[in-house]
C-alpha positions in Angstrom: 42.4 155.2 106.4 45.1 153.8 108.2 48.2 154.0 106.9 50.9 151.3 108.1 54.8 152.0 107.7 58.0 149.7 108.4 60.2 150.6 111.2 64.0 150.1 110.1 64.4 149.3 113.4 62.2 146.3 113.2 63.9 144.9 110.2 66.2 141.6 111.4 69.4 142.7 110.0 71.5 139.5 111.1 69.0 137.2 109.2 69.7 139.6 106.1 73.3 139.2 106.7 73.3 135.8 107.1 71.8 134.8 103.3 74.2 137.5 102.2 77.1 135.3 103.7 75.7 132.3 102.9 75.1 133.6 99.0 79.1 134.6 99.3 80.1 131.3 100.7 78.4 129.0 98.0 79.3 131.6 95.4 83.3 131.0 96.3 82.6 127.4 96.7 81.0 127.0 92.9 83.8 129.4 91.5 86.3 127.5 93.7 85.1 123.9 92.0 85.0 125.4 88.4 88.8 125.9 88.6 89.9 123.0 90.5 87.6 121.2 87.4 89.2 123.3 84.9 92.7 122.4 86.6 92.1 118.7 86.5 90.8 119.0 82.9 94.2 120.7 82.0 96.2 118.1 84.0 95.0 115.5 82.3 95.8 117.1 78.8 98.9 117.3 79.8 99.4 114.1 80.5 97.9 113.0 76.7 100.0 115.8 75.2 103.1 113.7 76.6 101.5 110.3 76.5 100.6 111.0 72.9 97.0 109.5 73.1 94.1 111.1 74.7 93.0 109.7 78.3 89.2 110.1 79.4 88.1 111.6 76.4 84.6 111.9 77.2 85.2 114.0 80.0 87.6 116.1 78.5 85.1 116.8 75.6 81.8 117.9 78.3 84.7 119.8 80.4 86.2 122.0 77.4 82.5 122.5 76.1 81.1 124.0 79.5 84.5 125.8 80.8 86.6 125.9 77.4 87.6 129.9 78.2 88.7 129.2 81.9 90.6 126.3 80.6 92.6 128.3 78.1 93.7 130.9 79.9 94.8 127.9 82.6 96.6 126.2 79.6 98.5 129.9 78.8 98.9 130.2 82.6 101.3 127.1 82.5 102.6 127.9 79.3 101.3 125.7 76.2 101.0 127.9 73.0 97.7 128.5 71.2 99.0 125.9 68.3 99.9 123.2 71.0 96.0 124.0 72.6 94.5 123.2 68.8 96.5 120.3 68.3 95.0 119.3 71.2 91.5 119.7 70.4 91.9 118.4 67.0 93.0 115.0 68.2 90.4 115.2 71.3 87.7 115.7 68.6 88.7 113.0 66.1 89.2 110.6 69.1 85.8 111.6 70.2 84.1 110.9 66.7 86.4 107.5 65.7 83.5 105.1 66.1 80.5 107.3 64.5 82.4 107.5 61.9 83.6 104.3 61.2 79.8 103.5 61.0 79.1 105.9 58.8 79.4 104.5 55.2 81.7 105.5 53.1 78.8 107.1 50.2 77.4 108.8 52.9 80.9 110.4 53.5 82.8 113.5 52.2 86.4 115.1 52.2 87.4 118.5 51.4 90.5 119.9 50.6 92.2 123.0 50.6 93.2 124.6 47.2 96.4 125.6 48.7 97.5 122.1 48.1 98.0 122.4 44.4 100.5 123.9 42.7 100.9 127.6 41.8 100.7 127.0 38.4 97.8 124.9 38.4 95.6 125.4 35.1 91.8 124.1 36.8 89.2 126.6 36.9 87.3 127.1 39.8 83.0 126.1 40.0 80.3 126.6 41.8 81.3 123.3 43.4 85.0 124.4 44.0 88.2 123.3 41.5 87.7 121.0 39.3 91.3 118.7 38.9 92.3 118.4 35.6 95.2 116.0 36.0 97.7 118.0 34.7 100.4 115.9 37.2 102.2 119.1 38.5 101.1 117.7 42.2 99.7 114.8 43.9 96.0 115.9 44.5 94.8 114.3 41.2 96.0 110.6 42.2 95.0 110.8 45.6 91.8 112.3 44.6 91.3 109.6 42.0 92.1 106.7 44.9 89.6 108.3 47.4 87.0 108.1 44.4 87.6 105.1 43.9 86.1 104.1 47.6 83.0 105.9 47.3 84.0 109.6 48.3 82.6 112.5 47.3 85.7 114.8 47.0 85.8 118.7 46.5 88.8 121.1 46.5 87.7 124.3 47.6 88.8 127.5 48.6 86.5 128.5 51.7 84.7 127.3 54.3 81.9 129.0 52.6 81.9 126.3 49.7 81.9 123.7 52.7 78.5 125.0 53.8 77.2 125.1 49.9 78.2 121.2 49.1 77.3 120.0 52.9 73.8 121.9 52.0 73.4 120.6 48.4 74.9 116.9 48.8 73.6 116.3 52.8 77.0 113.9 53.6 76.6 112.4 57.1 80.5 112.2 57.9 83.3 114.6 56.3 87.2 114.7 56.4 88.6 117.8 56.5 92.1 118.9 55.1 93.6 122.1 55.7 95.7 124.0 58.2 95.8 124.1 62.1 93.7 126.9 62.3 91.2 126.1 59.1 90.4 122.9 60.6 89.6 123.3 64.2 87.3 126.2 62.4 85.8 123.2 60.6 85.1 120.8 63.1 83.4 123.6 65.2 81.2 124.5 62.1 80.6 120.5 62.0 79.4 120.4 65.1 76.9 123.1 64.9 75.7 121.6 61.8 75.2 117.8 63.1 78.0 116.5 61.2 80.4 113.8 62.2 84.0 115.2 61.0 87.7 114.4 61.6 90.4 116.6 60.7 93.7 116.3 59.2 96.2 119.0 59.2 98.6 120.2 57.0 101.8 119.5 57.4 103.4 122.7 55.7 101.1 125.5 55.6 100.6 128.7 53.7 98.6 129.8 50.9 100.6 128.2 48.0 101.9 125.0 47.2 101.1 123.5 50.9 101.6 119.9 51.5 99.9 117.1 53.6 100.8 113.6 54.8 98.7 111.9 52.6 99.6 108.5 54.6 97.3 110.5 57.5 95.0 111.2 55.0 94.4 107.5 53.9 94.7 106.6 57.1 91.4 108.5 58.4 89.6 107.5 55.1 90.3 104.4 55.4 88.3 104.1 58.7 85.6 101.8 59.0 86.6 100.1 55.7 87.9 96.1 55.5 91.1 96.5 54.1 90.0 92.7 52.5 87.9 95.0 50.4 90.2 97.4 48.6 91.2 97.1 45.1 94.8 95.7 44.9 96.5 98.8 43.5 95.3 100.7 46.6 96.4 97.7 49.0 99.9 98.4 47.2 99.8 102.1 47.3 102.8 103.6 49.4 99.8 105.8 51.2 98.4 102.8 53.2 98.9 102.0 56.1 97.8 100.6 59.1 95.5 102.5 61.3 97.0 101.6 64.9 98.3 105.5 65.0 95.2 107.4 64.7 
C-alpha cells in the first residue's frame, strides 16, 4: 500500500495569502459601504427632522429595516435623543402607509385607544373587548368616540397591546389607528407590521398613566383619510376637530 503525504513545503503559501487579503479587502469595503449607507440614511433624517416632512421615504424605510441598529447608534453618535429617533420613525411609517390606507375603507378600519385617556374617576367597566364608554361626560373620549362611529369605525379603548392582538384576531380590520404614547405606539406599528396590518399612529400629547390627553384635531385628521369631506354629516363638518389634512 502506498501511502501518499503533503509536504508543507509544497503548499503555495502566497496564493493562500492572497484570498486571505483579498477576503480582508472586500470585507472592509462591505463594512465600509454599510456606514457610509447608514450615514446618508441619517443625513437625510436630519434634514426631514428640520424640514418637518420626510424626504425619500421609501428609501429611508428599506435602509432602517436592513441597518436600523447601525443607524441608531449613528443617530446617538451625533446626538438626537431616543424620543427624537421615535418621532422620527412614527412619521416615516405613517408617511410610508398614507395611500394604503386611504384605500382602505373606512368598515374595514379600526382605532384603539389608550385607557389612560379617560378620567380617573371614570365609572366603565372593563370587557373582554376592552372599556366599554358609558358617557358619563367627565372627558372627551365618549364624543369623539361617538363621531368616529358615526363614520363606520370600529372603536375599542383598551388597556394593552394584548387586547390589540384579541380584537385584530376576532374582528380581522385591514387598516388601524393607534392612539397612545411615544413609546406604546411605535410598539404598535412594529406589531402591525408583523401582522400584515396597515397602521398609522397618533401620539399623545401628555402622557402618563392617568388622565392623558391627545390632539384630537390629529386624531380626526388621520381618520378622516381617504374620506370626501362632501360626505360627512354636517355636525361633523362643523366640529371644532376637523380640519384640513394638508399637515399630516
Amino acid at each position: 500500500m502506498i501511502v501518499s503525504s503533503i509536504n508543507p513545503m509544497d503548499i503555495d503559501y502566497s496564493l493562500v495569502n492572497h484570498v486571505i487579503f483579498l477576503i480582508g479587502e472586500i470585507t472592509i469595503i462591505i463594512v465600509a459601504g454599510l456606514i457610509l449607507v447608514a450615514v446618508i440614511l441619517v443625513t437625510i433624517s436630519f434634514y426631514s427632522i428640520r424640514k418637518g416632512r420626510v424626504i425619500f421615504p421609501a428609501f429611508l424605510k428599506a435602509g432602517f429595516l436592513a441597518l436600523e441598529g447601525l443607524s441608531k447608534a449613528i443617530f446617538r453618535l451625533f446626538g438626537l435623543e431616543d424620543r427624537e429617533m421615535m418621532t422620527f420613525f412614527i412619521q416615516l411609517h405613517n408617511t410610508m402607509n398614507r395611500k394604503l390606507f386611504e384605500a382602505i375603507p373606512v368598515t374595514d378600519r379600526a382605532i384603539f385607544f389608550p385607557q389612560c385617556l379617560r378620567a380617573s374617576t371614570c365609572p366603565a367597566d372593563l370587557t373582554p373587548e376592552g372599556l366599554k364608554c358609558i358617557g358619563c361626560g367627565q372627558c372627551t373620549v365618549n364624543e369623539a368616540s361617538k363621531m368616529l362611529e358615526r363614520l363606520g369605525y370600529r372603536l375599542f379603548i383598551v388597556p394593552g397591546s394584548s387586547f390589540i392582538k384579541r380584537m385584530v384576531k376576532k374582528y380581522r380590520p385591514k387598516a388601524i389607528i393607534g392612539v397612545g404614547c411615544l413609546t406604546e405606539v411605535k410598539e404598535g406599528l412594529d406589531m402591525s407590521d408583523k401582522l400584515g396590518l396597515v397602521a398609522l399612529g397618533v401620539v399623545n400629547l401628555k402622557e402618563g398613566c392617568v388622565e392623558t390627553t391627545v390632539n384630537w384635531e390629529d386624531v380626526f385628521g388621520v381618520a378622516l383619510l381617504g374620506i370626501d369631506p362632501g360626505t360627512l354629516p354636517e355636525d361633523i363638518r362643523n366640529s371644532p376637530w376637523f380640519h384640513t389634512l394638508d399637515h399630516f
